[in-house]
Every structure is written in C-alpha cells, then in structure tokens.
mmCIF file of C-alpha atoms in Angstrom:
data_model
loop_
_atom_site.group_PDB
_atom_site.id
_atom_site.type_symbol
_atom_site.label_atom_id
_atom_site.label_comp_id
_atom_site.label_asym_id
_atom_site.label_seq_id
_atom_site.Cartn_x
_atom_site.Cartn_y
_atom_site.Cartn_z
ATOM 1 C CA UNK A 30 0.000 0.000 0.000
ATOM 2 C CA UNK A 31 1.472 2.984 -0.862
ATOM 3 C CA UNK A 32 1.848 6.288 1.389
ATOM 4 C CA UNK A 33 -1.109 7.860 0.252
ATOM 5 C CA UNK A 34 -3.317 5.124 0.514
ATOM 6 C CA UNK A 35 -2.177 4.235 4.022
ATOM 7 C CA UNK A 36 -2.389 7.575 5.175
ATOM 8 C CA UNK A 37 -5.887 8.285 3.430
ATOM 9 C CA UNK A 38 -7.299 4.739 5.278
ATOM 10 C CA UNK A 39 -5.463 5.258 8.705
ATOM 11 C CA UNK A 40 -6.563 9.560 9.213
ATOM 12 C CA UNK A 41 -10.334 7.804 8.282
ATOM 13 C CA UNK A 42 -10.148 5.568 10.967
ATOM 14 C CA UNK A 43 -8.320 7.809 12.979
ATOM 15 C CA UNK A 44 -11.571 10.032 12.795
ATOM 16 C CA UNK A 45 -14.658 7.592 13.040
ATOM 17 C CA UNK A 46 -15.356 8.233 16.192
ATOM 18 C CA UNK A 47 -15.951 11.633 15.810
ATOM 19 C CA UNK A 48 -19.734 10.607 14.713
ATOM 20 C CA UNK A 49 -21.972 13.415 15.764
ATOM 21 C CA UNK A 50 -24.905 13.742 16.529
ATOM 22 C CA UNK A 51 -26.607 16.138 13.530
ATOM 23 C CA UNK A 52 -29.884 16.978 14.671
ATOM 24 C CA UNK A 53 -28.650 18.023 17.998
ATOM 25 C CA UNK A 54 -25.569 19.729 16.362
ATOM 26 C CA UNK A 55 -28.314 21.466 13.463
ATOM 27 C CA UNK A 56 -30.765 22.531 16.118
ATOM 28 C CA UNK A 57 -27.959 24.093 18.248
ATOM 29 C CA UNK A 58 -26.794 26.441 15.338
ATOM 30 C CA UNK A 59 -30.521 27.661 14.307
ATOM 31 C CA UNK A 60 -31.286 28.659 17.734
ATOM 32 C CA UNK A 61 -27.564 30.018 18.513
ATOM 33 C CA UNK A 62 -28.547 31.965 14.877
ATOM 34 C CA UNK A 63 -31.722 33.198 16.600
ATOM 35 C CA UNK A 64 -30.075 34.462 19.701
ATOM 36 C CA UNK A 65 -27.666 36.054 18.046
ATOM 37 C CA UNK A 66 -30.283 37.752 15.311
ATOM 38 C CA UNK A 67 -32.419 38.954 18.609
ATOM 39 C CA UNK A 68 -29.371 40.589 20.157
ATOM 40 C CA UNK A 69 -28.527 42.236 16.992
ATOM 41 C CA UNK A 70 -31.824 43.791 16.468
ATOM 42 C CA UNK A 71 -31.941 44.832 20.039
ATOM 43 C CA UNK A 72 -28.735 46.260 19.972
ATOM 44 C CA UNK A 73 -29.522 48.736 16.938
ATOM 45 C CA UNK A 74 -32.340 50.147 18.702
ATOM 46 C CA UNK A 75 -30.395 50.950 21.154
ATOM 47 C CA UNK A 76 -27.651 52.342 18.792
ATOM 48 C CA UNK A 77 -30.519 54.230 17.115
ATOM 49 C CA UNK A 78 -31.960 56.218 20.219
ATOM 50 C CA UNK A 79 -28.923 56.717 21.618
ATOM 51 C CA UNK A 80 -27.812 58.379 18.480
ATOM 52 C CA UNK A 81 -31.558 59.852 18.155
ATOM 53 C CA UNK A 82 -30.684 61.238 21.488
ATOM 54 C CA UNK A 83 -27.459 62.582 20.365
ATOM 55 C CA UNK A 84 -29.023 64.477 17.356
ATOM 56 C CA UNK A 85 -31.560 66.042 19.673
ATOM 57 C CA UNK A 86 -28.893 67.629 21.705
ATOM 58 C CA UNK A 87 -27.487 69.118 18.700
ATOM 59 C CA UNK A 88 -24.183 66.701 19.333
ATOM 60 C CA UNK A 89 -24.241 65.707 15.138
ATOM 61 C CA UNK A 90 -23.001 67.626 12.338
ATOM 62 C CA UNK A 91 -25.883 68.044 9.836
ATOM 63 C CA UNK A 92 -28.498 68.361 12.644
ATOM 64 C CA UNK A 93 -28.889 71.986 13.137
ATOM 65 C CA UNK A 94 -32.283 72.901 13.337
ATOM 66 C CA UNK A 95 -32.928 75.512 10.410
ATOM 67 C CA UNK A 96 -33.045 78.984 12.046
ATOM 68 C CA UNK A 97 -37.033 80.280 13.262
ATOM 69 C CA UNK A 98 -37.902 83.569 14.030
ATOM 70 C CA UNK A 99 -37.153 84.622 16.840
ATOM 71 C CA UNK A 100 -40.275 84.583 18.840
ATOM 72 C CA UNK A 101 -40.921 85.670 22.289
ATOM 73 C CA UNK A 102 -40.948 82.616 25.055
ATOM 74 C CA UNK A 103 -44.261 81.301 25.037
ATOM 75 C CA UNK A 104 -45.739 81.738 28.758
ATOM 76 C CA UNK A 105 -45.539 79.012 30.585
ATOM 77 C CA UNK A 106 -47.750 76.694 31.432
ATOM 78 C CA UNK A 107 -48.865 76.289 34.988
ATOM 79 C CA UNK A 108 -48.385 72.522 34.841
ATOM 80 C CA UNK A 109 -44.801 73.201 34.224
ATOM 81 C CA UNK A 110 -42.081 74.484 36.005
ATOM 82 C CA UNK A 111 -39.068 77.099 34.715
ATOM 83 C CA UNK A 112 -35.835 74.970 35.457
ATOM 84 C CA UNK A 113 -33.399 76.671 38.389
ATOM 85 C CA UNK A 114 -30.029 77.822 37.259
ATOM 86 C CA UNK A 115 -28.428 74.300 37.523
ATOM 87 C CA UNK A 116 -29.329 71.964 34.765
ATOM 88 C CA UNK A 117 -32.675 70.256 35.406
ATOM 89 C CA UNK A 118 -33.036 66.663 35.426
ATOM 90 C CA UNK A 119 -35.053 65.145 32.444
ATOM 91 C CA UNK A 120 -36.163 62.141 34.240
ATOM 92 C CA UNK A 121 -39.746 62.578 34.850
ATOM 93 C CA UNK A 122 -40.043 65.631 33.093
ATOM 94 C CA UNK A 123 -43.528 66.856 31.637
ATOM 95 C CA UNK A 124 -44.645 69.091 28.913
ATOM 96 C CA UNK A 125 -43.040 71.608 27.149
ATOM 97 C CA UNK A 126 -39.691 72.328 27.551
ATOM 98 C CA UNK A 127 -39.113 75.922 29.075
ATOM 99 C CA UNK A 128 -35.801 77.879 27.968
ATOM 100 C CA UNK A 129 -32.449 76.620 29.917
ATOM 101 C CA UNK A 130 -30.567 73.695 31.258
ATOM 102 C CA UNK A 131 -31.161 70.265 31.269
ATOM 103 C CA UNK A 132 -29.700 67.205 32.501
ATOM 104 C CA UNK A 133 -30.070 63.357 31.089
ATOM 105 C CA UNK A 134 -28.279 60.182 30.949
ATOM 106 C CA UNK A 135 -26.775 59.029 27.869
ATOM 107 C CA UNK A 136 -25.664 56.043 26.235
ATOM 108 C CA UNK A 137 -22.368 54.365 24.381
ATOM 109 C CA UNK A 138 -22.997 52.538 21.016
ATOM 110 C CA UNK A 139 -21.929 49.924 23.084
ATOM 111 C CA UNK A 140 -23.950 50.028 25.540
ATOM 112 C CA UNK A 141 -21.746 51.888 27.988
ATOM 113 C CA UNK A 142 -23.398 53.828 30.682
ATOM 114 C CA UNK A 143 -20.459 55.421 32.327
ATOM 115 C CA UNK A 144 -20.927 58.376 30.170
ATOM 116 C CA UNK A 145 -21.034 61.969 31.466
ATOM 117 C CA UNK A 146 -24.569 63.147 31.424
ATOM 118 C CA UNK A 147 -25.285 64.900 28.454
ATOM 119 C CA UNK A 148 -26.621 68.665 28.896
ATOM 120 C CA UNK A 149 -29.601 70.123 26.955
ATOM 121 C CA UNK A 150 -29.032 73.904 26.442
ATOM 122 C CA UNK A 151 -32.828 75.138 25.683
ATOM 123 C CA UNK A 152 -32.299 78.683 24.441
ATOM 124 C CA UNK A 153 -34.355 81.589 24.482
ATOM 125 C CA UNK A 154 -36.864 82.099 21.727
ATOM 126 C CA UNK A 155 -36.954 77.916 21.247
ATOM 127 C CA UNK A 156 -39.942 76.594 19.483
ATOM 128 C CA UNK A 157 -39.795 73.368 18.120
ATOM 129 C CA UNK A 158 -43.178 70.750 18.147
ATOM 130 C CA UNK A 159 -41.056 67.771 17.691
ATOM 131 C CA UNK A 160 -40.742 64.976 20.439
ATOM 132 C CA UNK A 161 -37.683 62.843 21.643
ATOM 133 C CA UNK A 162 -37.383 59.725 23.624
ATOM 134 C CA UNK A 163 -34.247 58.289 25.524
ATOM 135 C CA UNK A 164 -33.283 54.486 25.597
ATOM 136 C CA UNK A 165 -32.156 54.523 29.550
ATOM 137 C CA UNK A 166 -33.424 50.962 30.191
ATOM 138 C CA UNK A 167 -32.034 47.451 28.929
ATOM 139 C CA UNK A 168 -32.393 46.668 25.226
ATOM 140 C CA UNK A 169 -35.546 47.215 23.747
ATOM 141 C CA UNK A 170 -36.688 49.398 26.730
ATOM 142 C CA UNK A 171 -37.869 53.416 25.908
ATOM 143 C CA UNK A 172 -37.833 54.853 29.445
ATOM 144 C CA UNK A 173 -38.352 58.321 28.914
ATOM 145 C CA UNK A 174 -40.701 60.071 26.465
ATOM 146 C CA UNK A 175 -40.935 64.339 26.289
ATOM 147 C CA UNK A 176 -41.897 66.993 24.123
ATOM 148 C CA UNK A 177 -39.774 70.071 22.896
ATOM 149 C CA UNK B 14 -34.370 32.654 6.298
ATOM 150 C CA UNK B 15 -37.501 31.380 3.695
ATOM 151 C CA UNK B 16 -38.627 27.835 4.037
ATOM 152 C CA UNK B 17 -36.542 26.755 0.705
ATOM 153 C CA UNK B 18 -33.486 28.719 1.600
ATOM 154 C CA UNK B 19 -33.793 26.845 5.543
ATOM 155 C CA UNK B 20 -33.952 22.899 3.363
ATOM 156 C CA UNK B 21 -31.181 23.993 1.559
ATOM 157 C CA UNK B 22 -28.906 25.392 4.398
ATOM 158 C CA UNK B 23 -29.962 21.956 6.986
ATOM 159 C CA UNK B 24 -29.120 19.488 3.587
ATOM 160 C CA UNK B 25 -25.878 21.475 3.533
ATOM 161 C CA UNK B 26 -25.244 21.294 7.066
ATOM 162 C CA UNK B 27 -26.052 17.382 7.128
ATOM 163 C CA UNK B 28 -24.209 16.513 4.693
ATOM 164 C CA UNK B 29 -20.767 18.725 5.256
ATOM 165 C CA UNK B 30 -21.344 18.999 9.249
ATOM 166 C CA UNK B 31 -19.277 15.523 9.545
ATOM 167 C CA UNK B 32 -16.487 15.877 7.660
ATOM 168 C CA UNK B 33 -15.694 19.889 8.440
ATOM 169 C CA UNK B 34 -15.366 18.268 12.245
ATOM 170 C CA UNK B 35 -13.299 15.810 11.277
ATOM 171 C CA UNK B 36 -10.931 18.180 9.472
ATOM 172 C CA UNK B 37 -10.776 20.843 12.786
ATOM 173 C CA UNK B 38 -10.170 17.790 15.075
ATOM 174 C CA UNK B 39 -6.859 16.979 12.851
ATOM 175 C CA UNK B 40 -5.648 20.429 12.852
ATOM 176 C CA UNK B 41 -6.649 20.860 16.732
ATOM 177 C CA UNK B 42 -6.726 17.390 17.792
ATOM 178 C CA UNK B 43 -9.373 18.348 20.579
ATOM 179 C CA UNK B 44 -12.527 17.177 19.956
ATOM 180 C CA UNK B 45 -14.231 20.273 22.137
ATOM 181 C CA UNK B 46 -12.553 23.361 20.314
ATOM 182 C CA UNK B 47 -12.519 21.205 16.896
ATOM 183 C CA UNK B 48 -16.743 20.893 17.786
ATOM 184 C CA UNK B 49 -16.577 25.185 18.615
ATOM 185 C CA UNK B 50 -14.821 25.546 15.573
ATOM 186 C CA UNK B 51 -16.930 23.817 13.257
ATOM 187 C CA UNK B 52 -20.492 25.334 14.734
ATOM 188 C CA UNK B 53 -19.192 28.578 14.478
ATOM 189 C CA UNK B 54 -18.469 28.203 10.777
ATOM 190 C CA UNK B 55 -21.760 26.668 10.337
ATOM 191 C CA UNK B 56 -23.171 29.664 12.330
ATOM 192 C CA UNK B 57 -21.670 32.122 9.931
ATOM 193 C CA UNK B 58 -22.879 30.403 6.880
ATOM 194 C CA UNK B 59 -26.557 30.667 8.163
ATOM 195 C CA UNK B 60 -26.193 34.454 8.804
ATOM 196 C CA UNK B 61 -24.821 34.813 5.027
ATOM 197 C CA UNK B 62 -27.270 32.263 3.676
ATOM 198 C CA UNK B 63 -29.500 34.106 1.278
ATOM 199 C CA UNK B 64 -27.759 37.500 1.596
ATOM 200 C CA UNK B 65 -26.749 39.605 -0.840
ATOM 201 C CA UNK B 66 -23.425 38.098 -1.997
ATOM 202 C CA UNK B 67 -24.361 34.700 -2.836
ATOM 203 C CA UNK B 68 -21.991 32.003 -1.627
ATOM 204 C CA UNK B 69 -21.937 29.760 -4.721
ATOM 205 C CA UNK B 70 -20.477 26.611 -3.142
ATOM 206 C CA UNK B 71 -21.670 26.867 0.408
ATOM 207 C CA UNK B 72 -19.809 23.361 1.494
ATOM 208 C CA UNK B 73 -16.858 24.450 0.483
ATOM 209 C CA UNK B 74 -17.212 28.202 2.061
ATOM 210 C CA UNK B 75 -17.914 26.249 5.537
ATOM 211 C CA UNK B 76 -15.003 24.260 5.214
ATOM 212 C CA UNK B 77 -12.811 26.901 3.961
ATOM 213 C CA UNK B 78 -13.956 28.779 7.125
ATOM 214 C CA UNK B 79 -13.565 26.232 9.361
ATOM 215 C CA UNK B 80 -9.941 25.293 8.470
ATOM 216 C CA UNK B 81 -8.542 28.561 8.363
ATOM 217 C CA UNK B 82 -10.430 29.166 12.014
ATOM 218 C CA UNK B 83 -8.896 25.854 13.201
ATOM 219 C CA UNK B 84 -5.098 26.842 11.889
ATOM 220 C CA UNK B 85 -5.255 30.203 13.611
ATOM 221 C CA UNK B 86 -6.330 28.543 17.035
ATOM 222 C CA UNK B 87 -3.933 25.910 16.525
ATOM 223 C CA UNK B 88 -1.054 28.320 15.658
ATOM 224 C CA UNK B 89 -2.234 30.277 18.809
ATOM 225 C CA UNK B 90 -2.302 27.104 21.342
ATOM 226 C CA UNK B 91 1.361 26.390 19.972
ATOM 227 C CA UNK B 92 2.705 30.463 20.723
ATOM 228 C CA UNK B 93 0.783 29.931 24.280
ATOM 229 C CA UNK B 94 2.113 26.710 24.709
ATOM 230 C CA UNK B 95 -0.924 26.362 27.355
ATOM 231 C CA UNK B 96 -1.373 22.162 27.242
ATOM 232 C CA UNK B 97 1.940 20.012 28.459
ATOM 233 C CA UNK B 98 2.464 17.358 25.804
ATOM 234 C CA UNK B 99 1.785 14.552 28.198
ATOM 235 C CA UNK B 100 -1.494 16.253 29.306
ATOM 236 C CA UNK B 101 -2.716 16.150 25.708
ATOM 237 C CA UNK B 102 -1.731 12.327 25.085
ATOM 238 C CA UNK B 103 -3.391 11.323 28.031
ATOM 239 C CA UNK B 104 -6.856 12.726 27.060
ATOM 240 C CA UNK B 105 -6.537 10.607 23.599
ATOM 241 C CA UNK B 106 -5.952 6.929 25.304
ATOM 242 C CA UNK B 107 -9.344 6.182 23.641
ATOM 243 C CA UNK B 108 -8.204 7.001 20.351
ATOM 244 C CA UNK B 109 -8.082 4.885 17.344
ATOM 245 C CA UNK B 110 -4.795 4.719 15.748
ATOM 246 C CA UNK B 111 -3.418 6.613 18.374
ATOM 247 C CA UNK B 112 0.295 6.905 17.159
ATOM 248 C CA UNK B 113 -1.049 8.455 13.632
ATOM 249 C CA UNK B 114 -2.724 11.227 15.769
ATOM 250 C CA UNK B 115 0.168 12.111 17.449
ATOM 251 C CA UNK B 116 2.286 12.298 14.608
ATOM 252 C CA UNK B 117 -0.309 14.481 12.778
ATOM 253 C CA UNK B 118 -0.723 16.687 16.103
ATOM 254 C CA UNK B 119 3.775 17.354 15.927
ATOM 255 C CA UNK B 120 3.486 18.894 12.332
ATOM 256 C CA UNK B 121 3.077 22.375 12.286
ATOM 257 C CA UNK B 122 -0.750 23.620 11.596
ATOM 258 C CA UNK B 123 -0.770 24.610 8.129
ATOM 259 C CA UNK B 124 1.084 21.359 7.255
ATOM 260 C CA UNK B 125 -1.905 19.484 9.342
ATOM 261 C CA UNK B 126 -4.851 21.292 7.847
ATOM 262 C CA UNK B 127 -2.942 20.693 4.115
ATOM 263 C CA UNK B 128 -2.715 17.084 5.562
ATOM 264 C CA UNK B 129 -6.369 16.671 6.480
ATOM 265 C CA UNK B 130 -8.199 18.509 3.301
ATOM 266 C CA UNK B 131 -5.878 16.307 1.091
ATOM 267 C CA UNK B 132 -6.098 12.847 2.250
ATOM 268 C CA UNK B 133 -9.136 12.691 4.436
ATOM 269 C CA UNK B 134 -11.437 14.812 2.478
ATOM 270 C CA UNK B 135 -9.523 13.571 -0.516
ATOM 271 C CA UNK B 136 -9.335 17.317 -1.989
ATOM 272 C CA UNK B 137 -7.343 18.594 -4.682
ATOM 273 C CA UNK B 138 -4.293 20.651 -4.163
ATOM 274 C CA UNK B 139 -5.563 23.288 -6.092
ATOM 275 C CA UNK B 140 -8.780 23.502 -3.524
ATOM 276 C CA UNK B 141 -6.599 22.646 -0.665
ATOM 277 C CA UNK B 142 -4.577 26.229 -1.404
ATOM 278 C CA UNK B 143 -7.867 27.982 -2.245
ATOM 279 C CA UNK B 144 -9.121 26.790 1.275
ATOM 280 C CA UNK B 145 -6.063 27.385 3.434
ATOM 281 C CA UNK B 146 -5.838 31.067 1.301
ATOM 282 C CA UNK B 147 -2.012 29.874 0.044
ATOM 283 C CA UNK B 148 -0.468 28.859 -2.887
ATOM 284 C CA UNK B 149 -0.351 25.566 -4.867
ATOM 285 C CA UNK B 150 2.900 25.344 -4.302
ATOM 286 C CA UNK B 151 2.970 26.054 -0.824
ATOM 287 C CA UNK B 152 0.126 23.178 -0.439
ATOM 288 C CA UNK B 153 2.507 20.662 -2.110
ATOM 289 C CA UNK B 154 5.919 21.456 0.280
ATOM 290 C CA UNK B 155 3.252 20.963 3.318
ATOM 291 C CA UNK B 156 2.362 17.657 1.737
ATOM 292 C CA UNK B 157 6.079 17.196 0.997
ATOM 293 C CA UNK B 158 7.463 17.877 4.814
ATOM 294 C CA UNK B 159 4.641 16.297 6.357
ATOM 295 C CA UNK B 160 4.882 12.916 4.358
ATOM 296 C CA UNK B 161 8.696 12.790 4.960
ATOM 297 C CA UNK B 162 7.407 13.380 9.057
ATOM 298 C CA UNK B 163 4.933 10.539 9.010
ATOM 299 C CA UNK B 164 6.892 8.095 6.847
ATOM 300 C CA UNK B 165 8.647 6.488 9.922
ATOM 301 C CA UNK B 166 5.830 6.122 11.347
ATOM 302 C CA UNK B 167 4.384 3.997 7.946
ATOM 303 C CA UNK B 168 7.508 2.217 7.771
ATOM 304 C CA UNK B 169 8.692 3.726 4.511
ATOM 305 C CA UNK B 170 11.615 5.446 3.623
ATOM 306 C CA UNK B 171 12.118 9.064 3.538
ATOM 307 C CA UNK B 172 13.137 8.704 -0.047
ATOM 308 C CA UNK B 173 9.605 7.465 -0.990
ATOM 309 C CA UNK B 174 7.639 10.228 -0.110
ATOM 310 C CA UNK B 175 8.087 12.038 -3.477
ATOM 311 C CA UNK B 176 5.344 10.538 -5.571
ATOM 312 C CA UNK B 177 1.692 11.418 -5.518
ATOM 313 C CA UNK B 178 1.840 14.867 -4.472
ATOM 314 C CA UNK B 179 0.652 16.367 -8.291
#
C-alpha cells in the first residue's frame, strides 16, 4: 500500500469516532442563529436612540435645526415648572420644555453607561413641536418620552 | 431565512457537518474546540445564507472557514504553549490509531490542515490552497514535509515520499 493510501485509510479511521450527533448539532446552530439575530436587532435600537438622542442635543453635524424667528418665550404653562439655574433633570419631566438647562443620561454605542450626562441647552426664543425619547433601560426598553 | 433557503442550508449542514469536524479535530486534535470551531463556521454560513453576496459553493465556504479558524487557534495554542504534551496524550488513550494522531498533532498547523483537506477529504491541491488562502505550491511542500514526518511512522523510507503529491 502505498503512502497515500495508508495515510488516506489510517486519518479515516483515525476520525470515526468523531460521529456526531446532527440533529442536535443542526438545532444548536438555528437557535444560537436566533439568539444572536435577537441581540442584533436589540442592539440597533439601542444604537438608534442613543444616536436619536445625540441628534436632539445638537451633538451631530448636519443636525442643526434651520433657524425660526425669533419669537418671544411662550408663557408658561402652569403645569410646568421654569428649570433653576443648575441643569434640570429630564427624568420625569412633563410638557413643554421651558428655555435653559437640562440634565439626562446618555448612552455608548456599546452600551456603555459610564458616560457623562449629556446637557440640553434650551435657548431663548426655542420653538420646536417635535418629540424625543431616551433608551435609559435594557435593550428594547424606551424609558423616557418628552416633548420640545 | 424562507422555508426553501432553511432545506437547503440543513441538507448542507447534514451533509458537510461531519467531515468539516473531522478536518478541525486533525488540525486541533481536541474534539471540544474542533466541535466550537466547526459550529461557528456553520453559524456564519446561516447568517450569510440568502444575503446579498451569494456564496456559490456553500460546502466548500464552511469548510474553507472552518480550516482557516482551526489553523489560527492551533497556531495560537502552539505560541501559548498552554497544554503540556503529556497532558494532551493522556486525554486521547481512547483514540483509534493513536500513534497516527500524534504524529499528525507534531506537524506544524498549516502542514496538518494541508494534511487533512488532502487525504481525508480527498481534496485537490488546487482547492486545498484555495481553502487554506495559500499557494499551490505552498500546499505541495506541506504535503512534501509532512509525508517525509509521518513516513517512519508507515515504515517507509524518507526517499519514498516524493510521488503522488501532483
């Protein structure tokens, strides 16, 4: 037998025993494919309010809001409060956001909380009727909505 | 994934699945990384399957995957030097042909992935280089080295091993 032919039979039955069990093996790869495709698709919402988020705060080239004339502040409702001179926190704000300085969490593409919190400079004059919402939960979780 | 597109990928898988392992468990000779190795490739060729670059030979793309995955971990084990020879013999007492797997585990991991494509999935040298990303020629001094390496153990001369390799 020639070194080919002994090598070819031998590495075969050097490998039999490596039978595997297919359907197990098949049904571990669709649902490792599944996890993976949830993740993925949780992950880019996350990505995309973050970076929603980002825009809103004016943080994006591109994303400046086209200039409005300059009106004078709308008064205020009596639901809602003017902010103090420190930046406000967002969480569990309501209604209309006054002119001034606000406080919210923000979020890495990757996920990564540790960031500083992002400030909201409302300026004087500011009309907008757009909304926003921050991803400050898990994946797939919209904690806080608002309105500009 | 459509229905069609999900027969075609498990036929693939079925009928590939076996031999891809085999191949990783020559390069790695560990059954465990050579099984991680193998679903992984698998894994990537369902997230491509049906995408926009079509993967015309899918059986070879897994194996090509695979192999390449299963040299780089091998050539990685060898820089960390993390398993003591004698630990790995000892965890293939149960192995067929035992001596054969050791001599195939003491070539380098290019010459035992050229070793494996050639002779136990019977490939030709051409695919062999196309799968390992190398050339022809490259392929056939693996073949070359590694044949000389194993001919003591198959009881043939040195001088022998320069035949068949074309």
């Amino acid at each position: 037998m020639s070194t080919d032919e002994q090598l070819r039979t031998r590495l075969t039955r050097a490998t039999e025993h490596l039978s595997a069990d297919l359907e197990l093996e098949l049904s571990r790869t669709l649902r490792r494919a599944h996890r993976r495709r949830t993740a993925r698709t949780a992950g880019a919402l996350a990505v995309a309010a973050t970076l929603a988020g980002v825009a809103w705060l004016g943080g994006l080239p591109g994303t400046d809001r086209p200039e409005r004339p300059v009106e004078p502040a709308r008064s205020p409702d009596t639901s809602v409060t003017r902010p103090s001179d420190g930046p406000s926190d967002l969480v569990g704000y309501r209604g209309p956001l006054e002119p001034g300085r606000y406080s919210m969490a923000a979020w890495g593409p990757d996920g990564d909380t540790r960031l500083p919190r992002a400030i909201l400079e409302v300026p004087e004059g500011y009309f907008s009727n757009g909304g926003w919402a921050v991803d400050a939960g898990g994946p797939g979780e919209v904690e806080q909505f608002g309105e500009v | 994934m459509r229905t069609s597109q999900r027969v075609e990928y498990e036929w693939v898988f079925r009928s590939t699945y076996p031999s891809v392992l085999r191949t990783a468990f020559l390069i790695l000779h560990d059954r465990g990384r050579a099984e991680e190795v193998t679903q992984d490739a698998f894994l990537r060729l369902y997230e491509r399957w049906g995408g926009v670059i079509r993967i015309d030979n899918p059986a070879a793309w897994v194996r090509k995957v695979a192999a390449r995955a299963a040299v780089r971990q091998a050539r990685l084990a060898r820089i960390r030097e993390t398993v003591r020879p004698d630990e790995e013999v000892s965890a293939w007492d149960d192995l067929p042909d035992l001596d054969l797997v050791r001599a195939v585990a003491a070539l380098a991991p290019q010459q035992r992935a050229a070793v494996a494509l050639f002779y136990l999935e019977d490939l030709p040298v051409d695919e062999v280089a196309h799968l390992l990303g190398v050339s022809a020629s490259t392929v056939k001094q693996h073949l070359y080295r590694a044949r000389a390496r194993l001919a003591a153990l198959l009881s043939e001369s040195p001088k022998e091993v320069t035949k068949d390799v074309d």
